[in-house]
């Protein structure tokens, strides 16, 4: 795995701020839980997204998955170095609230691993809350040890 120099707190704060902005566009009328994600690329640019729910509840997509699908559609899946995520129960105005950091669900961890494998990089995951300064930095390999990946398929 390549090392990265995007692990500093300032980078985390930038990603969490961008994720908070994205969460304002969450389509989450069923759970009323708004989530935002911001993907950081090697060139310093970011791709943001929010959760995208569906009246057929099981079809709902998490913010991290939407952000990485968008990253892939931009041809940048190999360039992901970090991702920030925030979430919280929405107030009546649709703004996520709360001080508890959100960490990616199991499915999203597997989706993040796809980017990690394509880029040959252990992706940094910043978990923040809708409000406040609490923020935790993880490595994907800590959140998803012994991940299933292309090597298990005999690919790469
Ligand atoms: N959600 C995310 O967007 N990311 C996660 O990592 C956890 C959950 C969304 C899915 C659903 O729209 C809402 O949060 C409540 O589960």
GROMACS .gro file of C-alpha atoms and ligand atoms in nm:
model
  172
    1UNK     CA    1   0.000   0.000   0.000
    2UNK     CA    2   0.121   0.352  -0.080
    3UNK     CA    3   0.161   0.589   0.213
    4UNK     CA    4  -0.030   0.916   0.213
    5UNK     CA    5   0.025   1.262   0.359
    6UNK     CA    6  -0.343   1.351   0.383
    7UNK     CA    7  -0.380   1.234   0.743
    8UNK     CA    8  -0.360   1.573   0.912
    9UNK     CA    9  -0.646   1.717   1.118
   10UNK     CA   10  -0.690   2.015   0.883
   11UNK     CA   11  -0.768   1.775   0.600
   12UNK     CA   12  -1.019   1.596   0.821
   13UNK     CA   13  -1.187   1.924   0.909
   14UNK     CA   14  -1.210   2.017   0.542
   15UNK     CA   15  -1.374   1.685   0.457
   16UNK     CA   16  -1.616   1.703   0.748
   17UNK     CA   17  -1.717   2.057   0.651
   18UNK     CA   18  -1.781   1.947   0.292
   19UNK     CA   19  -1.976   1.643   0.414
   20UNK     CA   20  -2.194   1.869   0.629
   21UNK     CA   21  -2.275   2.081   0.325
   22UNK     CA   22  -2.361   1.774   0.120
   23UNK     CA   23  -2.586   1.637   0.395
   24UNK     CA   24  -2.815   1.936   0.347
   25UNK     CA   25  -2.913   1.773   0.016
   26UNK     CA   26  -2.986   1.435   0.170
   27UNK     CA   27  -3.291   1.267   0.025
   28UNK     CA   28  -3.398   1.097   0.345
   29UNK     CA   29  -3.773   1.150   0.390
   30UNK     CA   30  -3.818   0.801   0.542
   31UNK     CA   31  -3.546   0.776   0.804
   32UNK     CA   32  -3.513   1.153   0.851
   33UNK     CA   33  -3.143   1.076   0.909
   34UNK     CA   34  -2.926   1.293   0.687
   35UNK     CA   35  -2.578   1.177   0.591
   36UNK     CA   36  -2.310   1.353   0.390
   37UNK     CA   37  -1.983   1.219   0.252
   38UNK     CA   38  -1.683   1.388   0.095
   39UNK     CA   39  -1.418   1.198  -0.101
   40UNK     CA   40  -1.068   1.348  -0.122
   41UNK     CA   41  -0.863   1.280  -0.436
   42UNK     CA   42  -0.488   1.287  -0.489
   43UNK     CA   43  -0.512   1.625  -0.665
   44UNK     CA   44  -0.680   1.778  -0.358
   45UNK     CA   45  -1.025   1.800  -0.513
   46UNK     CA   46  -1.333   1.661  -0.343
   47UNK     CA   47  -1.644   1.478  -0.458
   48UNK     CA   48  -1.944   1.502  -0.226
   49UNK     CA   49  -2.274   1.320  -0.193
   50UNK     CA   50  -2.559   1.252   0.044
   51UNK     CA   51  -2.780   0.956   0.118
   52UNK     CA   52  -3.045   0.879  -0.140
   53UNK     CA   53  -3.346   0.694  -0.002
   54UNK     CA   54  -3.630   0.528  -0.187
   55UNK     CA   55  -3.996   0.457  -0.107
   56UNK     CA   56  -3.895   0.095  -0.156
   57UNK     CA   57  -3.678   0.128   0.153
   58UNK     CA   58  -3.428  -0.147   0.073
   59UNK     CA   59  -3.317   0.036  -0.241
   60UNK     CA   60  -3.179   0.328  -0.040
   61UNK     CA   61  -2.818   0.422  -0.097
   62UNK     CA   62  -2.577   0.553   0.164
   63UNK     CA   63  -2.392   0.881   0.116
   64UNK     CA   64  -2.050   0.713   0.101
   65UNK     CA   65  -2.166   0.473  -0.169
   66UNK     CA   66  -2.317   0.753  -0.378
   67UNK     CA   67  -1.996   0.956  -0.340
   68UNK     CA   68  -1.778   0.667  -0.453
   69UNK     CA   69  -2.009   0.579  -0.743
   70UNK     CA   70  -1.981   0.942  -0.854
   71UNK     CA   71  -1.603   0.924  -0.811
   72UNK     CA   72  -1.592   0.614  -1.027
   73UNK     CA   73  -1.812   0.777  -1.290
   74UNK     CA   74  -1.560   1.062  -1.300
   75UNK     CA   75  -1.281   0.815  -1.371
   76UNK     CA   76  -1.115   0.886  -1.038
   77UNK     CA   77  -1.169   0.570  -0.835
   78UNK     CA   78  -0.795   0.503  -0.826
   79UNK     CA   79  -0.725   0.848  -0.684
   80UNK     CA   80  -0.915   0.831  -0.356
   81UNK     CA   81  -0.702   0.908  -0.051
   82UNK     CA   82  -0.960   0.984   0.216
   83UNK     CA   83  -1.331   1.008   0.286
   84UNK     CA   84  -1.520   1.206   0.547
   85UNK     CA   85  -1.868   1.124   0.671
   86UNK     CA   86  -2.117   1.294   0.899
   87UNK     CA   87  -2.478   1.230   0.983
   88UNK     CA   88  -2.757   1.301   1.221
   89UNK     CA   89  -3.131   1.305   1.273
   90UNK     CA   90  -3.282   1.593   1.078
   91UNK     CA   91  -3.460   1.880   1.244
   92UNK     CA   92  -3.788   2.009   1.100
   93UNK     CA   93  -3.589   2.215   0.849
   94UNK     CA   94  -3.406   1.911   0.715
   95UNK     CA   95  -3.077   1.996   0.883
   96UNK     CA   96  -2.892   1.701   1.042
   97UNK     CA   97  -2.831   1.756   1.413
   98UNK     CA   98  -2.638   1.588   1.689
   99UNK     CA   99  -2.296   1.546   1.838
  100UNK     CA  100  -2.242   1.175   1.780
  101UNK     CA  101  -1.994   1.084   1.504
  102UNK     CA  102  -2.117   0.848   1.234
  103UNK     CA  103  -1.899   0.573   1.093
  104UNK     CA  104  -1.959   0.398   0.760
  105UNK     CA  105  -2.193   0.101   0.761
  106UNK     CA  106  -2.055  -0.241   0.672
  107UNK     CA  107  -2.165  -0.223   0.310
  108UNK     CA  108  -2.000   0.116   0.266
  109UNK     CA  109  -1.677  -0.017   0.414
  110UNK     CA  110  -1.674  -0.280   0.143
  111UNK     CA  111  -1.745  -0.014  -0.120
  112UNK     CA  112  -1.461   0.202   0.014
  113UNK     CA  113  -1.238  -0.105  -0.010
  114UNK     CA  114  -1.302  -0.118  -0.383
  115UNK     CA  115  -1.143   0.227  -0.415
  116UNK     CA  116  -0.861   0.124  -0.180
  117UNK     CA  117  -0.783  -0.182  -0.392
  118UNK     CA  118  -0.795   0.006  -0.721
  119UNK     CA  119  -0.567   0.279  -0.589
  120UNK     CA  120  -0.338   0.052  -0.387
  121UNK     CA  121  -0.391   0.283  -0.091
  122UNK     CA  122  -0.521   0.234   0.262
  123UNK     CA  123  -0.793   0.501   0.264
  124UNK     CA  124  -0.828   0.735   0.561
  125UNK     CA  125  -1.181   0.755   0.698
  126UNK     CA  126  -1.278   1.063   0.897
  127UNK     CA  127  -1.593   1.021   1.104
  128UNK     CA  128  -1.764   1.335   1.226
  129UNK     CA  129  -2.094   1.445   1.371
  130UNK     CA  130  -2.358   1.677   1.230
  131UNK     CA  131  -2.254   1.937   1.484
  132UNK     CA  132  -1.958   2.002   1.712
  133UNK     CA  133  -1.591   1.927   1.676
  134UNK     CA  134  -1.578   1.555   1.752
  135UNK     CA  135  -1.392   1.375   1.476
  136UNK     CA  136  -1.217   1.040   1.462
  137UNK     CA  137  -0.963   0.925   1.206
  138UNK     CA  138  -0.948   0.560   1.102
  139UNK     CA  139  -0.776   0.360   0.837
  140UNK     CA  140  -1.005   0.149   0.624
  141UNK     CA  141  -0.791  -0.154   0.710
  142UNK     CA  142  -0.887  -0.103   1.076
  143UNK     CA  143  -1.258  -0.068   0.997
  144UNK     CA  144  -1.257  -0.366   0.760
  145UNK     CA  145  -0.976  -0.609   0.843
  146UNK     CA  146  -0.918  -0.906   0.614
  147UNK     CA  147  -1.146  -0.752   0.353
  148UNK     CA  148  -1.276  -0.948   0.059
  149UNK     CA  149  -1.133  -0.802  -0.259
  150UNK     CA  150  -1.008  -0.863  -0.610
  151UNK     CA  151  -0.728  -1.088  -0.486
  152UNK     CA  152  -0.990  -1.333  -0.361
  153UNK     CA  153  -1.118  -1.357  -0.717
  154UNK     CA  154  -0.767  -1.419  -0.845
  155UNK     CA  155  -0.766  -1.077  -1.008
  156UNK     CA  156  -0.458  -0.847  -0.983
  157LIG     N1  157  -2.657   0.589   0.597
  157LIG     C1  158  -2.555   0.641   0.522
  157LIG     O1  159  -2.577   0.721   0.430
  157LIG     N2  160  -2.428   0.600   0.551
  157LIG     C2  161  -2.395   0.514   0.649
  157LIG     O2  162  -2.279   0.476   0.662
  157LIG     C3  163  -2.497   0.470   0.744
  157LIG     C4  164  -2.638   0.495   0.705
  157LIG     C5  165  -2.795   0.630   0.566
  157LIG     C6  166  -2.881   0.521   0.510
  157LIG     C7  167  -3.019   0.572   0.542
  157LIG     O3  168  -3.058   0.662   0.439
  157LIG     C8  169  -3.001   0.650   0.670
  157LIG     O4  170  -2.860   0.674   0.681
  157LIG     C9  171  -3.048   0.579   0.795
  157LIG     O5  172  -2.995   0.451   0.803
   0.00000   0.00000   0.00000
